[in-house]
Amino acid sequence: MKLIVSSSELLKGIMAVSKAIPAKSPLPILENFLFDLKDSRLSITASDSELTLKTEVEVESTEEEGKIAVPAKHMIDLLKALPDLPLTIRTASDSSFQCIWQTGESTLPYFPAEDYPEPTTTDDTAVNVQFPADELVDGISSTVYATADDEIRPAMNGILFDIDLASTTLVASDSHKLICYTTKKVKTSEKASFILHKKPAAILKSIISKESENPVDITFDTKNAIFRFDQTVVICRLVIGKYPKYREVIPQNNSNILKIEREQLLNTVRRISVCANKASNHIKMDLKSGSLDISAQDLGFSIAAHEQIACQYDGEDLTIGFKSPFIIDILSNMNCNQIVMKFMDSKRAALVIPAEEEEDSDKICGIIMPIMIS
């Protein structure tokens, strides 16, 4: 192998896939990038066996094609220390390769490409959909924080992609809160679904450009999903399991309705939660026509706080308790100016949605379970 490539472009390429490199692996070969030079393009692959990232970098010139596995940490450290300049990479006959720049060079070992595991693929039952890049990023951003860490129910550790004839809904829940993000821009001729683990979901969120005009092409079967966008391919193993029937737990007839500025409610909860018991994080909401009183106390440290704010509330007087981090999570991850919270009573789940005049009013909904208060 021999090529000349821009050091900054090469660094950009390896950083795009480096999130798949494991810190330590039972397969030492996976602590390397796979370089595959062909037709004046350098393909770079990284994998931890569950997740594979692959991208392409255009090279300035090619003298000899080839395929090698190169140490990930050494390559990243070297390229970060180099300015933007032409870099020559060439293999030697002693299982080493040289990185040569204008004023110096470095010699590193490489490993046979044959030792690098082949990426998984989908089978003949695979379903294909196209997702607008901005919708996919927004959908993951709006839901991934609500996933669980549940060893008993692994399905809860990911985002459900529920693809229907007229729309697609992304769902995440940790049993205390549930978030749904619905888009009408993605649909199929027949129903399909898959559960994407939170780790690849977070990586996709970080590397997909919302400004990209090209959609993300998704192919999936019962075990794997492949995401293709720009020059990047993400291959990940799906979570196997059955997702709960989330639509059945979304309240439909909550008649006590609070309408309030999202930022105002968020900041108030943050202030009051400072005095909440650190073990329970309980806060109490007292709702009356025209006002909302939020309070918290920690009897062990003799501290307490409350704040009354004006609001639009239509319903019966109601006192209800919540864990403050769940309220903060939901409000922090909505982008609307005004939100609506709908309550049935102090014991049943509350529904949180953007106000009707908001752009995302038909896209996002959240439910949050109350807690018992004394």
Coordinates of C-alpha atoms in Angstrom, one line a residue:
M1 CA 0.0 0.0 0.0
K2 CA 1.2 3.5 -0.8
L3 CA -0.8 6.7 -0.9
I4 CA -0.7 10.4 -0.3
V5 CA -3.5 12.0 1.7
S6 CA -4.3 15.2 3.5
S7 CA -3.5 14.7 7.2
S8 CA -6.5 16.8 8.3
E9 CA -8.9 14.8 6.0
L10 CA -7.5 11.5 7.3
L11 CA -7.9 12.7 10.9
K12 CA -11.5 13.8 10.1
G13 CA -12.2 10.3 8.7
I14 CA -10.7 8.3 11.6
M15 CA -12.4 10.5 14.2
A16 CA -15.8 9.9 12.5
V17 CA -15.4 6.1 13.1
S18 CA -13.3 6.1 16.3
K19 CA -16.3 5.9 18.6
A20 CA -16.6 2.2 17.7
I21 CA -13.0 1.4 18.9
P22 CA -13.3 -0.5 22.2
A23 CA -11.1 0.6 25.1
K24 CA -10.1 -3.1 25.5
S25 CA -11.3 -6.1 23.6
P26 CA -11.0 -9.8 23.8
L27 CA -10.2 -9.5 20.1
P28 CA -7.0 -7.3 20.0
I29 CA -7.4 -6.8 16.3
L30 CA -10.5 -4.6 17.0
E31 CA -8.2 -2.0 18.7
N32 CA -7.1 -1.1 15.2
F33 CA -8.6 0.7 12.2
L34 CA -9.0 -1.3 9.0
F35 CA -7.5 0.7 6.1
D36 CA -8.7 -0.4 2.6
L37 CA -7.2 1.5 -0.3
K38 CA -9.0 1.0 -3.6
D39 CA -9.8 3.2 -6.6
S40 CA -8.2 6.4 -5.2
R41 CA -10.4 6.2 -2.0
L42 CA -9.4 5.0 1.4
S43 CA -12.1 3.2 3.3
I44 CA -11.7 3.3 7.1
T45 CA -13.5 0.8 9.4
A46 CA -13.7 0.6 13.2
S47 CA -15.7 -2.0 15.1
D48 CA -16.3 -3.4 18.6
S49 CA -18.2 -6.5 17.1
E50 CA -21.6 -5.0 18.2
L51 CA -21.2 -1.8 16.3
T52 CA -19.2 -1.1 13.1
L53 CA -18.5 2.4 11.6
K54 CA -17.2 2.8 8.1
T55 CA -16.3 5.9 6.2
E56 CA -14.3 6.9 3.1
V57 CA -11.6 9.5 2.5
E58 CA -10.5 10.8 -0.9
V59 CA -6.7 10.5 -1.3
E60 CA -4.5 12.8 -3.4
S61 CA -2.6 10.0 -5.2
T62 CA -2.4 6.2 -5.1
E63 CA 0.7 4.2 -6.1
E64 CA -0.2 0.8 -4.7
E65 CA -3.6 -0.5 -3.4
G66 CA -3.8 -2.6 -0.3
K67 CA -5.6 -3.5 3.0
I68 CA -4.1 -3.3 6.5
A69 CA -5.1 -2.9 10.1
V70 CA -3.4 0.0 11.9
P71 CA -3.2 0.8 15.6
A72 CA -6.0 3.2 16.4
K73 CA -4.6 5.1 19.4
H74 CA -1.2 5.7 17.7
M75 CA -2.9 7.0 14.5
I76 CA -5.2 9.3 16.3
D77 CA -2.4 10.7 18.5
L78 CA -0.1 11.2 15.5
L79 CA -2.6 12.9 13.3
K80 CA -3.8 15.2 16.1
A81 CA -0.2 16.4 16.5
L82 CA 0.3 17.1 12.8
P83 CA -0.6 20.3 11.0
D84 CA -2.7 20.1 7.8
L85 CA -0.2 18.8 5.2
P86 CA 0.3 16.0 2.7
L87 CA 1.0 12.7 4.4
T88 CA 2.5 9.7 2.6
I89 CA 1.6 6.3 4.0
R90 CA 3.4 3.3 2.7
T91 CA 3.9 -0.3 3.9
A92 CA 7.2 -2.0 4.3
S93 CA 8.0 -5.7 4.0
D94 CA 8.4 -6.2 7.8
S95 CA 4.8 -5.7 8.9
S96 CA 5.3 -2.1 9.5
F97 CA 4.2 1.1 7.7
Q98 CA 5.6 4.6 7.5
C99 CA 3.8 7.9 7.8
I100 CA 6.0 10.5 6.1
W101 CA 5.5 14.3 6.2
Q102 CA 7.6 17.2 5.0
T103 CA 9.9 17.3 8.0
G104 CA 9.8 13.8 9.5
E105 CA 8.3 10.4 9.6
S106 CA 6.9 7.7 11.9
T107 CA 7.1 3.9 11.7
L108 CA 4.2 1.9 13.2
P109 CA 3.3 -1.8 13.0
Y110 CA 0.3 -3.0 11.0
F111 CA -1.6 -6.3 11.2
P112 CA -3.0 -8.6 8.5
A113 CA -6.4 -7.4 7.2
E114 CA -7.5 -11.0 7.1
D115 CA -7.6 -11.1 10.9
Y116 CA -10.2 -8.3 11.0
P117 CA -13.7 -9.6 11.3
E118 CA -16.1 -9.2 8.4
P119 CA -19.0 -6.7 9.2
T120 CA -22.4 -8.3 9.6
T121 CA -25.1 -7.8 6.9
T122 CA -28.8 -8.1 6.7
D123 CA -30.7 -11.0 5.2
D124 CA -33.3 -11.4 2.5
T125 CA -36.1 -10.3 4.9
A126 CA -34.6 -6.9 5.3
V127 CA -36.8 -3.8 5.2
N128 CA -35.6 -0.5 3.7
V129 CA -36.7 3.0 4.7
Q130 CA -35.3 6.5 4.1
F131 CA -35.2 8.9 7.0
P132 CA -34.6 12.7 6.6
A133 CA -31.4 13.5 8.4
D134 CA -32.8 16.3 10.5
E135 CA -35.8 14.2 11.5
L136 CA -33.6 11.3 12.6
V137 CA -31.3 13.5 14.7
D138 CA -34.3 15.3 16.3
G139 CA -36.0 12.0 16.9
I140 CA -33.0 10.4 18.6
S141 CA -32.3 13.6 20.6
S142 CA -35.9 13.7 21.8
T143 CA -35.9 10.1 23.1
V144 CA -32.5 8.7 23.9
Y145 CA -32.3 10.3 27.3
A146 CA -35.4 8.4 28.4
T147 CA -34.0 4.9 27.8
A148 CA -33.3 2.6 30.7
D149 CA -30.4 0.6 32.1
D150 CA -32.3 -2.6 32.7
E151 CA -30.5 -6.0 32.7
I152 CA -33.8 -7.9 33.0
R153 CA -35.6 -6.1 30.2
P154 CA -33.0 -5.3 27.5
A155 CA -35.6 -3.9 25.2
M156 CA -36.0 -0.9 27.5
N157 CA -32.3 0.0 26.9
G158 CA -33.0 1.2 23.4
I159 CA -35.2 3.3 21.2
L160 CA -38.2 1.6 19.4
F161 CA -38.6 2.6 15.8
D162 CA -42.3 1.8 15.2
I163 CA -42.7 2.3 11.4
D164 CA -46.4 2.4 10.2
L165 CA -48.3 3.0 7.0
A166 CA -48.7 6.7 7.6
S167 CA -45.9 7.7 10.1
T168 CA -43.0 6.5 12.2
T169 CA -42.8 6.9 16.0
L170 CA -39.6 6.7 18.0
V171 CA -40.2 5.6 21.6
A172 CA -38.1 5.4 24.7
S173 CA -39.0 4.6 28.3
D174 CA -37.5 3.8 31.7
S175 CA -40.8 2.9 33.3
H176 CA -40.9 6.3 35.1
K177 CA -41.2 8.4 32.0
L178 CA -42.0 7.6 28.4
I179 CA -41.3 9.8 25.3
C180 CA -42.7 9.5 21.8
Y181 CA -41.5 11.4 18.7
T182 CA -43.6 11.0 15.6
T183 CA -42.8 12.0 12.0
K184 CA -45.0 11.7 9.0
K185 CA -42.1 11.9 6.6
V186 CA -41.2 8.2 7.1
K187 CA -43.6 5.4 6.3
T188 CA -43.7 2.0 4.7
S189 CA -46.2 -0.1 2.8
E190 CA -46.4 -2.5 5.7
K191 CA -45.7 -2.3 9.4
A192 CA -42.2 -2.9 10.7
S193 CA -40.2 -2.1 13.8
F194 CA -36.8 -2.5 15.4
I195 CA -35.1 -1.5 18.7
L196 CA -31.9 0.4 18.4
H197 CA -29.6 0.3 21.5
K198 CA -28.9 3.6 23.1
K199 CA -25.1 3.5 22.4
P200 CA -25.3 3.4 18.5
A201 CA -28.3 5.8 18.8
A202 CA -26.2 8.4 20.6
I203 CA -23.3 7.9 18.1
L204 CA -25.7 8.4 15.1
K205 CA -27.0 11.6 16.8
S206 CA -23.4 12.9 17.1
I207 CA -22.2 12.1 13.5
I208 CA -25.2 12.8 11.3
S209 CA -25.4 16.3 10.0
K210 CA -28.9 17.9 10.4
E211 CA -28.0 20.1 7.5
S212 CA -27.5 17.2 5.1
E213 CA -29.9 17.3 2.2
N214 CA -29.5 13.5 1.6
P215 CA -31.7 11.2 3.6
V216 CA -30.3 8.5 5.8
D217 CA -30.9 5.1 4.2
I218 CA -31.8 2.4 6.8
T219 CA -31.9 -1.3 6.1
F220 CA -32.8 -3.7 8.9
D221 CA -33.8 -7.3 9.6
T222 CA -34.5 -9.0 12.9
K223 CA -30.9 -8.9 14.1
N224 CA -29.0 -6.0 12.4
A225 CA -29.5 -2.5 11.1
I226 CA -27.4 -0.6 8.5
F227 CA -27.5 3.2 8.4
R228 CA -26.0 4.8 5.3
F229 CA -25.5 8.6 4.9
D230 CA -23.0 10.8 3.1
Q231 CA -19.7 8.8 3.0
T232 CA -20.5 6.9 6.3
V233 CA -22.0 3.5 7.0
V234 CA -23.1 2.4 10.5
I235 CA -23.8 -1.3 11.1
C236 CA -25.2 -2.2 14.5
R237 CA -26.7 -5.2 16.2
L238 CA -30.3 -4.6 17.3
V239 CA -31.8 -5.3 20.7
I240 CA -33.7 -8.5 20.7
G241 CA -36.9 -8.4 22.6
K242 CA -40.5 -7.3 22.6
Y243 CA -41.2 -3.7 23.4
P244 CA -44.2 -3.0 25.7
K245 CA -47.4 -1.8 24.1
Y246 CA -46.6 1.9 24.7
R247 CA -49.8 3.3 23.1
E248 CA -51.9 1.7 25.8
V249 CA -50.2 3.7 28.6
I250 CA -50.6 7.2 26.9
P251 CA -53.4 9.0 28.7
Q252 CA -56.3 10.0 26.4
N253 CA -58.8 11.6 28.8
N254 CA -56.8 13.7 31.3
S255 CA -59.2 16.6 31.9
N256 CA -57.1 18.9 34.2
I257 CA -55.0 21.0 31.9
L258 CA -52.0 23.2 32.8
K259 CA -50.6 25.6 30.1
I260 CA -47.3 27.3 31.0
E261 CA -44.0 28.7 29.7
R262 CA -41.6 25.7 29.4
E263 CA -38.5 27.7 30.5
Q264 CA -40.4 29.2 33.5
L265 CA -41.5 25.8 34.7
L266 CA -38.1 24.3 34.1
N267 CA -36.2 27.0 36.0
T268 CA -38.7 26.9 38.9
V269 CA -38.3 23.1 39.3
R270 CA -34.6 23.4 39.2
R271 CA -34.6 26.1 42.0
I272 CA -37.0 24.2 44.2
S273 CA -35.3 20.8 43.8
V274 CA -32.2 22.2 45.5
C275 CA -34.1 21.7 48.8
A276 CA -35.6 18.4 47.9
N277 CA -34.5 15.2 49.7
K278 CA -31.4 14.0 47.8
A279 CA -32.5 10.3 48.1
S280 CA -36.0 10.8 46.7
N281 CA -35.9 14.1 44.8
H282 CA -39.6 14.6 45.5
I283 CA -41.3 17.9 44.6
K284 CA -44.9 18.8 45.1
M285 CA -47.2 20.7 42.7
D286 CA -50.4 22.4 44.0
L287 CA -52.6 23.5 41.1
K288 CA -55.3 26.0 41.4
S289 CA -57.0 28.3 38.8
G290 CA -54.4 30.8 37.7
S291 CA -51.6 29.6 39.9
L292 CA -49.1 26.8 40.4
D293 CA -47.2 26.3 43.7
I294 CA -44.1 24.1 43.6
S295 CA -42.5 23.0 46.9
A296 CA -39.9 20.6 48.3
Q297 CA -38.4 19.9 51.7
D298 CA -35.8 17.7 53.3
L299 CA -36.7 17.2 57.0
G300 CA -33.4 15.6 57.8
F301 CA -31.6 18.9 57.0
S302 CA -34.4 21.2 58.0
I303 CA -34.5 22.8 54.5
A304 CA -37.5 23.7 52.4
A305 CA -38.4 25.8 49.4
H306 CA -41.6 26.8 47.5
E307 CA -42.4 29.2 44.7
Q308 CA -45.7 30.3 43.3
I309 CA -46.0 31.2 39.6
A310 CA -48.9 32.4 37.4
C311 CA -50.2 29.9 34.9
Q312 CA -53.3 29.0 32.9
Y313 CA -54.9 26.1 34.6
D314 CA -58.3 24.6 33.8
G315 CA -59.5 21.9 36.1
E316 CA -60.1 20.8 39.7
D317 CA -57.7 21.8 42.4
L318 CA -55.0 19.2 42.4
T319 CA -51.9 18.3 44.5
I320 CA -49.5 15.9 42.8
G321 CA -45.9 14.8 43.4
F322 CA -43.1 14.0 40.9
K323 CA -39.4 13.2 41.0
S324 CA -37.8 16.4 39.9
P325 CA -35.1 14.9 37.6
F326 CA -37.8 13.4 35.4
I327 CA -39.6 16.7 35.0
I328 CA -36.2 18.4 34.3
D329 CA -35.3 15.8 31.7
I330 CA -38.5 16.1 29.8
L331 CA -38.6 19.9 29.8
S332 CA -34.9 20.2 28.9
N333 CA -35.3 18.1 25.9
M334 CA -38.3 19.9 24.4
N335 CA -37.7 22.9 22.2
C336 CA -41.1 24.6 22.4
N337 CA -41.9 27.9 24.2
Q338 CA -45.1 26.7 25.9
I339 CA -46.0 23.3 27.1
V340 CA -49.3 21.7 28.2
M341 CA -49.5 19.2 31.1
K342 CA -52.7 17.1 31.4
F343 CA -53.6 15.4 34.6
M344 CA -56.3 13.0 35.6
D345 CA -55.6 12.8 39.4
S346 CA -52.7 12.5 41.8
K347 CA -52.2 8.8 41.1
R348 CA -52.2 8.5 37.4
A349 CA -49.7 9.5 34.7
A350 CA -49.5 13.1 33.5
L351 CA -49.2 13.8 29.8
V352 CA -46.7 16.5 28.6
I353 CA -46.9 18.0 25.1
P354 CA -46.0 21.2 23.4
A355 CA -48.9 23.7 23.2
E356 CA -51.1 23.5 20.2
E357 CA -49.6 26.6 18.6
E358 CA -46.1 25.2 18.8
E359 CA -44.4 23.7 15.7
D360 CA -43.8 20.3 17.4
S361 CA -47.2 20.0 18.9
D362 CA -48.1 16.9 16.9
K363 CA -44.6 15.4 17.1
I364 CA -43.6 15.0 20.7
C365 CA -45.4 13.7 23.8
G366 CA -44.2 12.5 27.1
I367 CA -45.8 10.9 30.1
I368 CA -44.5 10.9 33.6
M369 CA -45.5 8.8 36.5
P370 CA -46.4 10.7 39.8
I371 CA -45.1 9.7 43.2
M372 CA -46.9 9.4 46.5
I373 CA -46.6 12.5 48.7
S374 CA -47.3 12.9 52.4

